[in-house]
């Protein structure tokens, strides 16, 4: 079944953002080309667990940002969506 709507172009980014928010998924919009993901959000994108994402980080397979670097606090990891997608692309054979 195919459904089509005649929507004004300015409405589409708002609709996409609303749907993504409803699905609780990160979205890259024209204003936000590369989303910053938490470990949990990256795990959802990879269809794995947060523990799996932390293992990938410790093995150096995924680039990350440590928000607590140099503070003496435990690491607080965030990941760029493009880095997570690059890791997925590298997994393809």
PDB file of N, CA and C in Angstrom:
ATOM      1  N   UNK A   1       0.836  -1.162   0.000  1.00  0.00           N
ATOM      2  CA  UNK A   1       0.000   0.000   0.000  1.00  0.00           C
ATOM      3  C   UNK A   1       0.892   1.240   0.000  1.00  0.00           C
ATOM      4  N   UNK A   2       0.583   2.163  -0.852  1.00  0.00           N
ATOM      5  CA  UNK A   2       1.348   3.397  -0.942  1.00  0.00           C
ATOM      6  C   UNK A   2       0.433   4.568  -0.621  1.00  0.00           C
ATOM      7  N   UNK A   3       0.924   5.450   0.236  1.00  0.00           N
ATOM      8  CA  UNK A   3       0.179   6.637   0.634  1.00  0.00           C
ATOM      9  C   UNK A   3       1.027   7.843   0.293  1.00  0.00           C
ATOM     10  N   UNK A   4       0.419   8.847  -0.307  1.00  0.00           N
ATOM     11  CA  UNK A   4       1.181  10.057  -0.621  1.00  0.00           C
ATOM     12  C   UNK A   4       0.458  11.274  -0.058  1.00  0.00           C
ATOM     13  N   UNK A   5       1.261  12.244   0.349  1.00  0.00           N
ATOM     14  CA  UNK A   5       0.741  13.491   0.895  1.00  0.00           C
ATOM     15  C   UNK A   5       1.389  14.642   0.159  1.00  0.00           C
ATOM     16  N   UNK A   6       0.648  15.698  -0.019  1.00  0.00           N
ATOM     17  CA  UNK A   6       1.188  16.912  -0.627  1.00  0.00           C
ATOM     18  C   UNK A   6       1.454  17.904   0.504  1.00  0.00           C
ATOM     19  N   UNK A   7       2.708  17.874   1.014  1.00  0.00           N
ATOM     20  CA  UNK A   7       3.077  18.710   2.156  1.00  0.00           C
ATOM     21  C   UNK A   7       3.996  19.836   1.716  1.00  0.00           C
ATOM     22  N   UNK A   8       3.929  20.972   2.374  1.00  0.00           N
ATOM     23  CA  UNK A   8       4.869  22.048   2.062  1.00  0.00           C
ATOM     24  C   UNK A   8       6.287  21.618   2.463  1.00  0.00           C
ATOM     25  N   UNK A   9       7.303  21.991   1.678  1.00  0.00           N
ATOM     26  CA  UNK A   9       8.679  21.560   1.952  1.00  0.00           C
ATOM     27  C   UNK A   9       9.181  21.943   3.347  1.00  0.00           C
ATOM     28  N   UNK A  10       8.743  23.062   3.880  1.00  0.00           N
ATOM     29  CA  UNK A  10       9.203  23.493   5.204  1.00  0.00           C
ATOM     30  C   UNK A  10       8.654  22.603   6.321  1.00  0.00           C
ATOM     31  N   UNK A  11       7.604  21.856   6.047  1.00  0.00           N
ATOM     32  CA  UNK A  11       6.973  21.014   7.059  1.00  0.00           C
ATOM     33  C   UNK A  11       7.703  19.686   7.243  1.00  0.00           C
ATOM     34  N   UNK A  12       8.389  19.218   6.209  1.00  0.00           N
ATOM     35  CA  UNK A  12       8.985  17.880   6.211  1.00  0.00           C
ATOM     36  C   UNK A  12      10.051  17.700   7.299  1.00  0.00           C
ATOM     37  N   UNK A  13      11.035  18.623   7.484  1.00  0.00           N
ATOM     38  CA  UNK A  13      12.014  18.407   8.560  1.00  0.00           C
ATOM     39  C   UNK A  13      11.376  18.315   9.945  1.00  0.00           C
ATOM     40  N   UNK A  14      10.325  19.107  10.176  1.00  0.00           N
ATOM     41  CA  UNK A  14       9.625  19.038  11.462  1.00  0.00           C
ATOM     42  C   UNK A  14       8.924  17.695  11.634  1.00  0.00           C
ATOM     43  N   UNK A  15       8.351  17.180  10.568  1.00  0.00           N
ATOM     44  CA  UNK A  15       7.680  15.892  10.617  1.00  0.00           C
ATOM     45  C   UNK A  15       8.681  14.773  10.889  1.00  0.00           C
ATOM     46  N   UNK A  16       9.813  14.800  10.194  1.00  0.00           N
ATOM     47  CA  UNK A  16      10.854  13.786  10.393  1.00  0.00           C
ATOM     48  C   UNK A  16      11.360  13.823  11.835  1.00  0.00           C
ATOM     49  N   UNK A  17      11.610  15.011  12.352  1.00  0.00           N
ATOM     50  CA  UNK A  17      12.092  15.144  13.729  1.00  0.00           C
ATOM     51  C   UNK A  17      11.057  14.636  14.730  1.00  0.00           C
ATOM     52  N   UNK A  18       9.785  14.916  14.486  1.00  0.00           N
ATOM     53  CA  UNK A  18       8.727  14.465  15.390  1.00  0.00           C
ATOM     54  C   UNK A  18       8.604  12.947  15.374  1.00  0.00           C
ATOM     55  N   UNK A  19       8.699  12.346  14.195  1.00  0.00           N
ATOM     56  CA  UNK A  19       8.624  10.884  14.096  1.00  0.00           C
ATOM     57  C   UNK A  19       9.819  10.253  14.799  1.00  0.00           C
ATOM     58  N   UNK A  20      11.017  10.783  14.570  1.00  0.00           N
ATOM     59  CA  UNK A  20      12.220  10.245  15.206  1.00  0.00           C
ATOM     60  C   UNK A  20      12.145  10.375  16.724  1.00  0.00           C
ATOM     61  N   UNK A  21      11.635  11.505  17.197  1.00  0.00           N
ATOM     62  CA  UNK A  21      11.497  11.691  18.636  1.00  0.00           C
ATOM     63  C   UNK A  21      10.499  10.686  19.193  1.00  0.00           C
ATOM     64  N   UNK A  22       9.436  10.453  18.446  1.00  0.00           N
ATOM     65  CA  UNK A  22       8.431   9.481  18.876  1.00  0.00           C
ATOM     66  C   UNK A  22       9.029   8.080  18.942  1.00  0.00           C
ATOM     67  N   UNK A  23       9.878   7.745  17.994  1.00  0.00           N
ATOM     68  CA  UNK A  23      10.516   6.432  17.966  1.00  0.00           C
ATOM     69  C   UNK A  23      11.720   6.363  18.896  1.00  0.00           C
ATOM     70  N   UNK A  24      12.063   7.494  19.522  1.00  0.00           N
ATOM     71  CA  UNK A  24      13.205   7.588  20.437  1.00  0.00           C
ATOM     72  C   UNK A  24      14.503   7.213  19.738  1.00  0.00           C
ATOM     73  N   UNK A  25      14.680   7.735  18.530  1.00  0.00           N
ATOM     74  CA  UNK A  25      15.889   7.469  17.766  1.00  0.00           C
ATOM     75  C   UNK A  25      16.567   8.784  17.423  1.00  0.00           C
ATOM     76  N   UNK A  26      17.906   8.797  17.419  1.00  0.00           N
ATOM     77  CA  UNK A  26      18.593  10.022  17.005  1.00  0.00           C
ATOM     78  C   UNK A  26      18.356  10.288  15.528  1.00  0.00           C
ATOM     79  N   UNK A  27      18.330  11.539  15.160  1.00  0.00           N
ATOM     80  CA  UNK A  27      18.087  11.892  13.768  1.00  0.00           C
ATOM     81  C   UNK A  27      19.083  12.960  13.346  1.00  0.00           C
ATOM     82  N   UNK A  28      19.576  12.834  12.119  1.00  0.00           N
ATOM     83  CA  UNK A  28      20.441  13.863  11.551  1.00  0.00           C
ATOM     84  C   UNK A  28      19.577  14.740  10.654  1.00  0.00           C
ATOM     85  N   UNK A  29      19.377  15.963  11.059  1.00  0.00           N
ATOM     86  CA  UNK A  29      18.597  16.914  10.282  1.00  0.00           C
ATOM     87  C   UNK A  29      19.554  17.854   9.571  1.00  0.00           C
ATOM     88  N   UNK A  30      19.074  18.677   8.635  1.00  0.00           N
ATOM     89  CA  UNK A  30      19.978  19.619   7.972  1.00  0.00           C
ATOM     90  C   UNK A  30      20.709  20.525   8.962  1.00  0.00           C
ATOM     91  N   UNK A  31      20.067  20.866  10.081  1.00  0.00           N
ATOM     92  CA  UNK A  31      20.713  21.709  11.078  1.00  0.00           C
ATOM     93  C   UNK A  31      21.710  20.917  11.916  1.00  0.00           C
ATOM     94  N   UNK A  32      21.498  19.609  12.051  1.00  0.00           N
ATOM     95  CA  UNK A  32      22.333  18.743  12.885  1.00  0.00           C
ATOM     96  C   UNK A  32      22.783  17.559  12.040  1.00  0.00           C
ATOM     97  N   UNK A  33      23.857  17.755  11.294  1.00  0.00           N
ATOM     98  CA  UNK A  33      24.282  16.743  10.336  1.00  0.00           C
ATOM     99  C   UNK A  33      24.868  15.504  11.004  1.00  0.00           C
ATOM    100  N   UNK A  34      25.536  15.654  12.148  1.00  0.00           N
ATOM    101  CA  UNK A  34      26.159  14.523  12.820  1.00  0.00           C
ATOM    102  C   UNK A  34      25.746  14.541  14.285  1.00  0.00           C
ATOM    103  N   UNK A  35      24.861  13.635  14.642  1.00  0.00           N
ATOM    104  CA  UNK A  35      24.333  13.600  16.000  1.00  0.00           C
ATOM    105  C   UNK A  35      25.376  13.074  16.975  1.00  0.00           C
ATOM    106  N   UNK A  36      25.326  13.586  18.194  1.00  0.00           N
ATOM    107  CA  UNK A  36      26.155  13.085  19.287  1.00  0.00           C
ATOM    108  C   UNK A  36      25.308  12.071  20.040  1.00  0.00           C
ATOM    109  N   UNK A  37      25.836  10.857  20.209  1.00  0.00           N
ATOM    110  CA  UNK A  37      25.081   9.772  20.816  1.00  0.00           C
ATOM    111  C   UNK A  37      25.638   9.403  22.181  1.00  0.00           C
ATOM    112  N   UNK A  38      24.765   9.024  23.079  1.00  0.00           N
ATOM    113  CA  UNK A  38      25.194   8.423  24.337  1.00  0.00           C
ATOM    114  C   UNK A  38      25.541   6.965  24.053  1.00  0.00           C
ATOM    115  N   UNK A  39      26.123   6.296  25.028  1.00  0.00           N
ATOM    116  CA  UNK A  39      26.443   4.875  24.866  1.00  0.00           C
ATOM    117  C   UNK A  39      25.162   4.082  24.623  1.00  0.00           C
ATOM    118  N   UNK A  40      24.099   4.425  25.317  1.00  0.00           N
ATOM    119  CA  UNK A  40      22.819   3.721  25.152  1.00  0.00           C
ATOM    120  C   UNK A  40      22.243   3.936  23.755  1.00  0.00           C
ATOM    121  N   UNK A  41      22.310   5.172  23.246  1.00  0.00           N
ATOM    122  CA  UNK A  41      21.807   5.451  21.900  1.00  0.00           C
ATOM    123  C   UNK A  41      22.646   4.731  20.849  1.00  0.00           C
ATOM    124  N   UNK A  42      23.964   4.691  21.042  1.00  0.00           N
ATOM    125  CA  UNK A  42      24.832   3.965  20.110  1.00  0.00           C
ATOM    126  C   UNK A  42      24.510   2.475  20.140  1.00  0.00           C
ATOM    127  N   UNK A  43      24.209   1.952  21.324  1.00  0.00           N
ATOM    128  CA  UNK A  43      23.845   0.539  21.449  1.00  0.00           C
ATOM    129  C   UNK A  43      22.574   0.236  20.667  1.00  0.00           C
ATOM    130  N   UNK A  44      21.602   1.145  20.717  1.00  0.00           N
ATOM    131  CA  UNK A  44      20.369   0.945  19.945  1.00  0.00           C
ATOM    132  C   UNK A  44      20.663   0.941  18.453  1.00  0.00           C
ATOM    133  N   UNK A  45      21.540   1.843  18.023  1.00  0.00           N
ATOM    134  CA  UNK A  45      21.894   1.919  16.608  1.00  0.00           C
ATOM    135  C   UNK A  45      22.611   0.646  16.157  1.00  0.00           C
ATOM    136  N   UNK A  46      23.445   0.086  17.042  1.00  0.00           N
ATOM    137  CA  UNK A  46      24.186  -1.135  16.729  1.00  0.00           C
ATOM    138  C   UNK A  46      23.382  -2.395  17.031  1.00  0.00           C
ATOM    139  N   UNK A  47      22.216  -2.216  17.626  1.00  0.00           N
ATOM    140  CA  UNK A  47      21.367  -3.328  18.061  1.00  0.00           C
ATOM    141  C   UNK A  47      22.127  -4.254  19.005  1.00  0.00           C
ATOM    142  N   UNK A  48      22.777  -3.616  19.962  1.00  0.00           N
ATOM    143  CA  UNK A  48      23.534  -4.332  20.982  1.00  0.00           C
ATOM    144  C   UNK A  48      23.256  -3.716  22.339  1.00  0.00           C
ATOM    145  N   UNK A  49      24.114  -4.023  23.283  1.00  0.00           N
ATOM    146  CA  UNK A  49      23.954  -3.494  24.637  1.00  0.00           C
ATOM    147  C   UNK A  49      24.967  -2.383  24.891  1.00  0.00           C
ATOM    148  N   UNK A  50      24.723  -1.557  25.898  1.00  0.00           N
ATOM    149  CA  UNK A  50      25.719  -0.548  26.269  1.00  0.00           C
ATOM    150  C   UNK A  50      27.070  -1.176  26.628  1.00  0.00           C
ATOM    151  N   UNK A  51      27.038  -2.362  27.239  1.00  0.00           N
ATOM    152  CA  UNK A  51      28.285  -3.066  27.580  1.00  0.00           C
ATOM    153  C   UNK A  51      29.077  -3.390  26.314  1.00  0.00           C
ATOM    154  N   UNK A  52      28.383  -3.804  25.259  1.00  0.00           N
ATOM    155  CA  UNK A  52      29.026  -4.100  23.974  1.00  0.00           C
ATOM    156  C   UNK A  52      29.697  -2.848  23.409  1.00  0.00           C
ATOM    157  N   UNK A  53      29.025  -1.701  23.499  1.00  0.00           N
ATOM    158  CA  UNK A  53      29.591  -0.442  22.999  1.00  0.00           C
ATOM    159  C   UNK A  53      30.842  -0.083  23.795  1.00  0.00           C
ATOM    160  N   UNK A  54      30.795  -0.249  25.112  1.00  0.00           N
ATOM    161  CA  UNK A  54      31.978   0.044  25.938  1.00  0.00           C
ATOM    162  C   UNK A  54      33.136  -0.890  25.594  1.00  0.00           C
ATOM    163  N   UNK A  55      32.827  -2.152  25.251  1.00  0.00           N
ATOM    164  CA  UNK A  55      33.879  -3.083  24.826  1.00  0.00           C
ATOM    165  C   UNK A  55      34.504  -2.616  23.515  1.00  0.00           C
ATOM    166  N   UNK A  56      33.676  -2.156  22.584  1.00  0.00           N
ATOM    167  CA  UNK A  56      34.197  -1.642  21.315  1.00  0.00           C
ATOM    168  C   UNK A  56      35.103  -0.439  21.553  1.00  0.00           C
ATOM    169  N   UNK A  57      34.717   0.412  22.486  1.00  0.00           N
ATOM    170  CA  UNK A  57      35.526   1.587  22.819  1.00  0.00           C
ATOM    171  C   UNK A  57      36.863   1.147  23.405  1.00  0.00           C
ATOM    172  N   UNK A  58      36.836   0.205  24.356  1.00  0.00           N
ATOM    173  CA  UNK A  58      38.079  -0.227  25.003  1.00  0.00           C
ATOM    174  C   UNK A  58      38.998  -0.966  24.035  1.00  0.00           C
ATOM    175  N   UNK A  59      38.431  -1.599  23.012  1.00  0.00           N
ATOM    176  CA  UNK A  59      39.239  -2.282  21.994  1.00  0.00           C
ATOM    177  C   UNK A  59      39.726  -1.325  20.909  1.00  0.00           C
ATOM    178  N   UNK A  60      39.257  -0.074  20.953  1.00  0.00           N
ATOM    179  CA  UNK A  60      39.677   0.919  19.969  1.00  0.00           C
ATOM    180  C   UNK A  60      38.998   0.775  18.616  1.00  0.00           C
ATOM    181  N   UNK A  61      37.863   0.094  18.577  1.00  0.00           N
ATOM    182  CA  UNK A  61      37.167  -0.132  17.305  1.00  0.00           C
ATOM    183  C   UNK A  61      36.231   1.009  16.935  1.00  0.00           C
ATOM    184  N   UNK A  62      35.834   1.818  17.923  1.00  0.00           N
ATOM    185  CA  UNK A  62      34.937   2.947  17.690  1.00  0.00           C
ATOM    186  C   UNK A  62      35.551   4.186  18.340  1.00  0.00           C
ATOM    187  N   UNK A  63      35.574   5.277  17.597  1.00  0.00           N
ATOM    188  CA  UNK A  63      36.072   6.537  18.156  1.00  0.00           C
ATOM    189  C   UNK A  63      35.050   7.073  19.152  1.00  0.00           C
ATOM    190  N   UNK A  64      35.546   7.768  20.161  1.00  0.00           N
ATOM    191  CA  UNK A  64      34.660   8.289  21.203  1.00  0.00           C
ATOM    192  C   UNK A  64      35.180   9.618  21.731  1.00  0.00           C
ATOM    193  N   UNK A  65      34.338  10.276  22.506  1.00  0.00           N
ATOM    194  CA  UNK A  65      34.691  11.508  23.204  1.00  0.00           C
ATOM    195  C   UNK A  65      34.495  11.228  24.687  1.00  0.00           C
ATOM    196  N   UNK A  66      35.520  11.520  25.497  1.00  0.00           N
ATOM    197  CA  UNK A  66      35.404  11.365  26.946  1.00  0.00           C
ATOM    198  C   UNK A  66      35.174  12.744  27.548  1.00  0.00           C
ATOM    199  N   UNK A  67      33.943  13.000  27.948  1.00  0.00           N
ATOM    200  CA  UNK A  67      33.584  14.314  28.489  1.00  0.00           C
ATOM    201  C   UNK A  67      34.285  14.602  29.811  1.00  0.00           C
ATOM    202  N   UNK A  68      34.745  13.575  30.509  1.00  0.00           N
ATOM    203  CA  UNK A  68      35.405  13.759  31.802  1.00  0.00           C
ATOM    204  C   UNK A  68      36.926  13.664  31.709  1.00  0.00           C
ATOM    205  N   UNK A  69      37.473  13.732  30.520  1.00  0.00           N
ATOM    206  CA  UNK A  69      38.919  13.596  30.340  1.00  0.00           C
ATOM    207  C   UNK A  69      39.655  14.675  31.138  1.00  0.00           C
ATOM    208  N   UNK A  70      40.655  14.242  31.894  1.00  0.00           N
ATOM    209  CA  UNK A  70      41.482  15.167  32.650  1.00  0.00           C
ATOM    210  C   UNK A  70      40.878  15.656  33.952  1.00  0.00           C
ATOM    211  N   UNK A  71      39.708  15.161  34.309  1.00  0.00           N
ATOM    212  CA  UNK A  71      39.056  15.624  35.539  1.00  0.00           C
ATOM    213  C   UNK A  71      39.279  14.672  36.702  1.00  0.00           C
ATOM    214  N   UNK A  72      39.791  13.486  36.433  1.00  0.00           N
ATOM    215  CA  UNK A  72      39.958  12.494  37.483  1.00  0.00           C
ATOM    216  C   UNK A  72      38.704  11.685  37.739  1.00  0.00           C
ATOM    217  N   UNK A  73      37.622  12.028  37.064  1.00  0.00           N
ATOM    218  CA  UNK A  73      36.373  11.279  37.200  1.00  0.00           C
ATOM    219  C   UNK A  73      36.371  10.104  36.234  1.00  0.00           C
ATOM    220  N   UNK A  74      35.466   9.161  36.460  1.00  0.00           N
ATOM    221  CA  UNK A  74      35.383   8.018  35.547  1.00  0.00           C
ATOM    222  C   UNK A  74      34.972   8.510  34.163  1.00  0.00           C
ATOM    223  N   UNK A  75      35.329   7.758  33.121  1.00  0.00           N
ATOM    224  CA  UNK A  75      35.011   8.201  31.756  1.00  0.00           C
ATOM    225  C   UNK A  75      33.508   8.366  31.535  1.00  0.00           C
ATOM    226  N   UNK A  76      33.165   9.372  30.764  1.00  0.00           N
ATOM    227  CA  UNK A  76      31.792   9.606  30.335  1.00  0.00           C
ATOM    228  C   UNK A  76      31.831   9.655  28.814  1.00  0.00           C
ATOM    229  N   UNK A  77      31.462   8.549  28.179  1.00  0.00           N
ATOM    230  CA  UNK A  77      31.631   8.416  26.741  1.00  0.00           C
ATOM    231  C   UNK A  77      30.450   8.981  25.964  1.00  0.00           C
ATOM    232  N   UNK A  78      30.753   9.683  24.889  1.00  0.00           N
ATOM    233  CA  UNK A  78      29.781  10.026  23.862  1.00  0.00           C
ATOM    234  C   UNK A  78      30.418   9.671  22.530  1.00  0.00           C
ATOM    235  N   UNK A  79      29.590   9.386  21.554  1.00  0.00           N
ATOM    236  CA  UNK A  79      30.074   8.962  20.250  1.00  0.00           C
ATOM    237  C   UNK A  79      29.382   9.775  19.168  1.00  0.00           C
ATOM    238  N   UNK A  80      30.076  10.006  18.082  1.00  0.00           N
ATOM    239  CA  UNK A  80      29.473  10.677  16.940  1.00  0.00           C
ATOM    240  C   UNK A  80      28.746   9.621  16.106  1.00  0.00           C
ATOM    241  N   UNK A  81      27.570   9.965  15.639  1.00  0.00           N
ATOM    242  CA  UNK A  81      26.779   9.022  14.847  1.00  0.00           C
ATOM    243  C   UNK A  81      27.552   8.561  13.618  1.00  0.00           C
ATOM    244  N   UNK A  82      28.306   9.461  12.995  1.00  0.00           N
ATOM    245  CA  UNK A  82      29.070   9.093  11.796  1.00  0.00           C
ATOM    246  C   UNK A  82      30.135   8.047  12.119  1.00  0.00           C
ATOM    247  N   UNK A  83      30.740   8.104  13.314  1.00  0.00           N
ATOM    248  CA  UNK A  83      31.739   7.108  13.701  1.00  0.00           C
ATOM    249  C   UNK A  83      31.102   5.739  13.917  1.00  0.00           C
ATOM    250  N   UNK A  84      29.917   5.720  14.516  1.00  0.00           N
ATOM    251  CA  UNK A  84      29.212   4.453  14.735  1.00  0.00           C
ATOM    252  C   UNK A  84      28.802   3.855  13.390  1.00  0.00           C
ATOM    253  N   UNK A  85      28.306   4.697  12.486  1.00  0.00           N
ATOM    254  CA  UNK A  85      27.918   4.203  11.158  1.00  0.00           C
ATOM    255  C   UNK A  85      29.142   3.733  10.363  1.00  0.00           C
ATOM    256  N   UNK A  86      30.283   4.398  10.544  1.00  0.00           N
ATOM    257  CA  UNK A  86      31.516   3.968   9.873  1.00  0.00           C
ATOM    258  C   UNK A  86      31.934   2.589  10.376  1.00  0.00           C
ATOM    259  N   UNK A  87      31.780   2.337  11.669  1.00  0.00           N
ATOM    260  CA  UNK A  87      32.084   1.019  12.221  1.00  0.00           C
ATOM    261  C   UNK A  87      31.166  -0.035  11.601  1.00  0.00           C
ATOM    262  N   UNK A  88      29.880   0.276  11.495  1.00  0.00           N
ATOM    263  CA  UNK A  88      28.940  -0.662  10.870  1.00  0.00           C
ATOM    264  C   UNK A  88      29.319  -0.943   9.422  1.00  0.00           C
ATOM    265  N   UNK A  89      29.727   0.102   8.711  1.00  0.00           N
ATOM    266  CA  UNK A  89      30.114  -0.059   7.310  1.00  0.00           C
ATOM    267  C   UNK A  89      31.342  -0.960   7.190  1.00  0.00           C
ATOM    268  N   UNK A  90      32.281  -0.826   8.129  1.00  0.00           N
ATOM    269  CA  UNK A  90      33.479  -1.665   8.110  1.00  0.00           C
ATOM    270  C   UNK A  90      33.167  -3.129   8.389  1.00  0.00           C
ATOM    271  N   UNK A  91      32.047  -3.408   9.045  1.00  0.00           N
ATOM    272  CA  UNK A  91      31.671  -4.790   9.347  1.00  0.00           C
ATOM    273  C   UNK A  91      31.152  -5.537   8.120  1.00  0.00           C
ATOM    274  N   UNK A  92      30.688  -4.781   7.127  1.00  0.00           N
ATOM    275  CA  UNK A  92      30.141  -5.422   5.919  1.00  0.00           C
ATOM    276  C   UNK A  92      31.232  -6.157   5.169  1.00  0.00           C
ATOM    277  N   UNK A  93      30.877  -7.272   4.594  1.00  0.00           N
ATOM    278  CA  UNK A  93      31.842  -8.052   3.798  1.00  0.00           C
ATOM    279  C   UNK A  93      31.509  -7.961   2.349  1.00  0.00           C
TER     280      UNK A  93
END
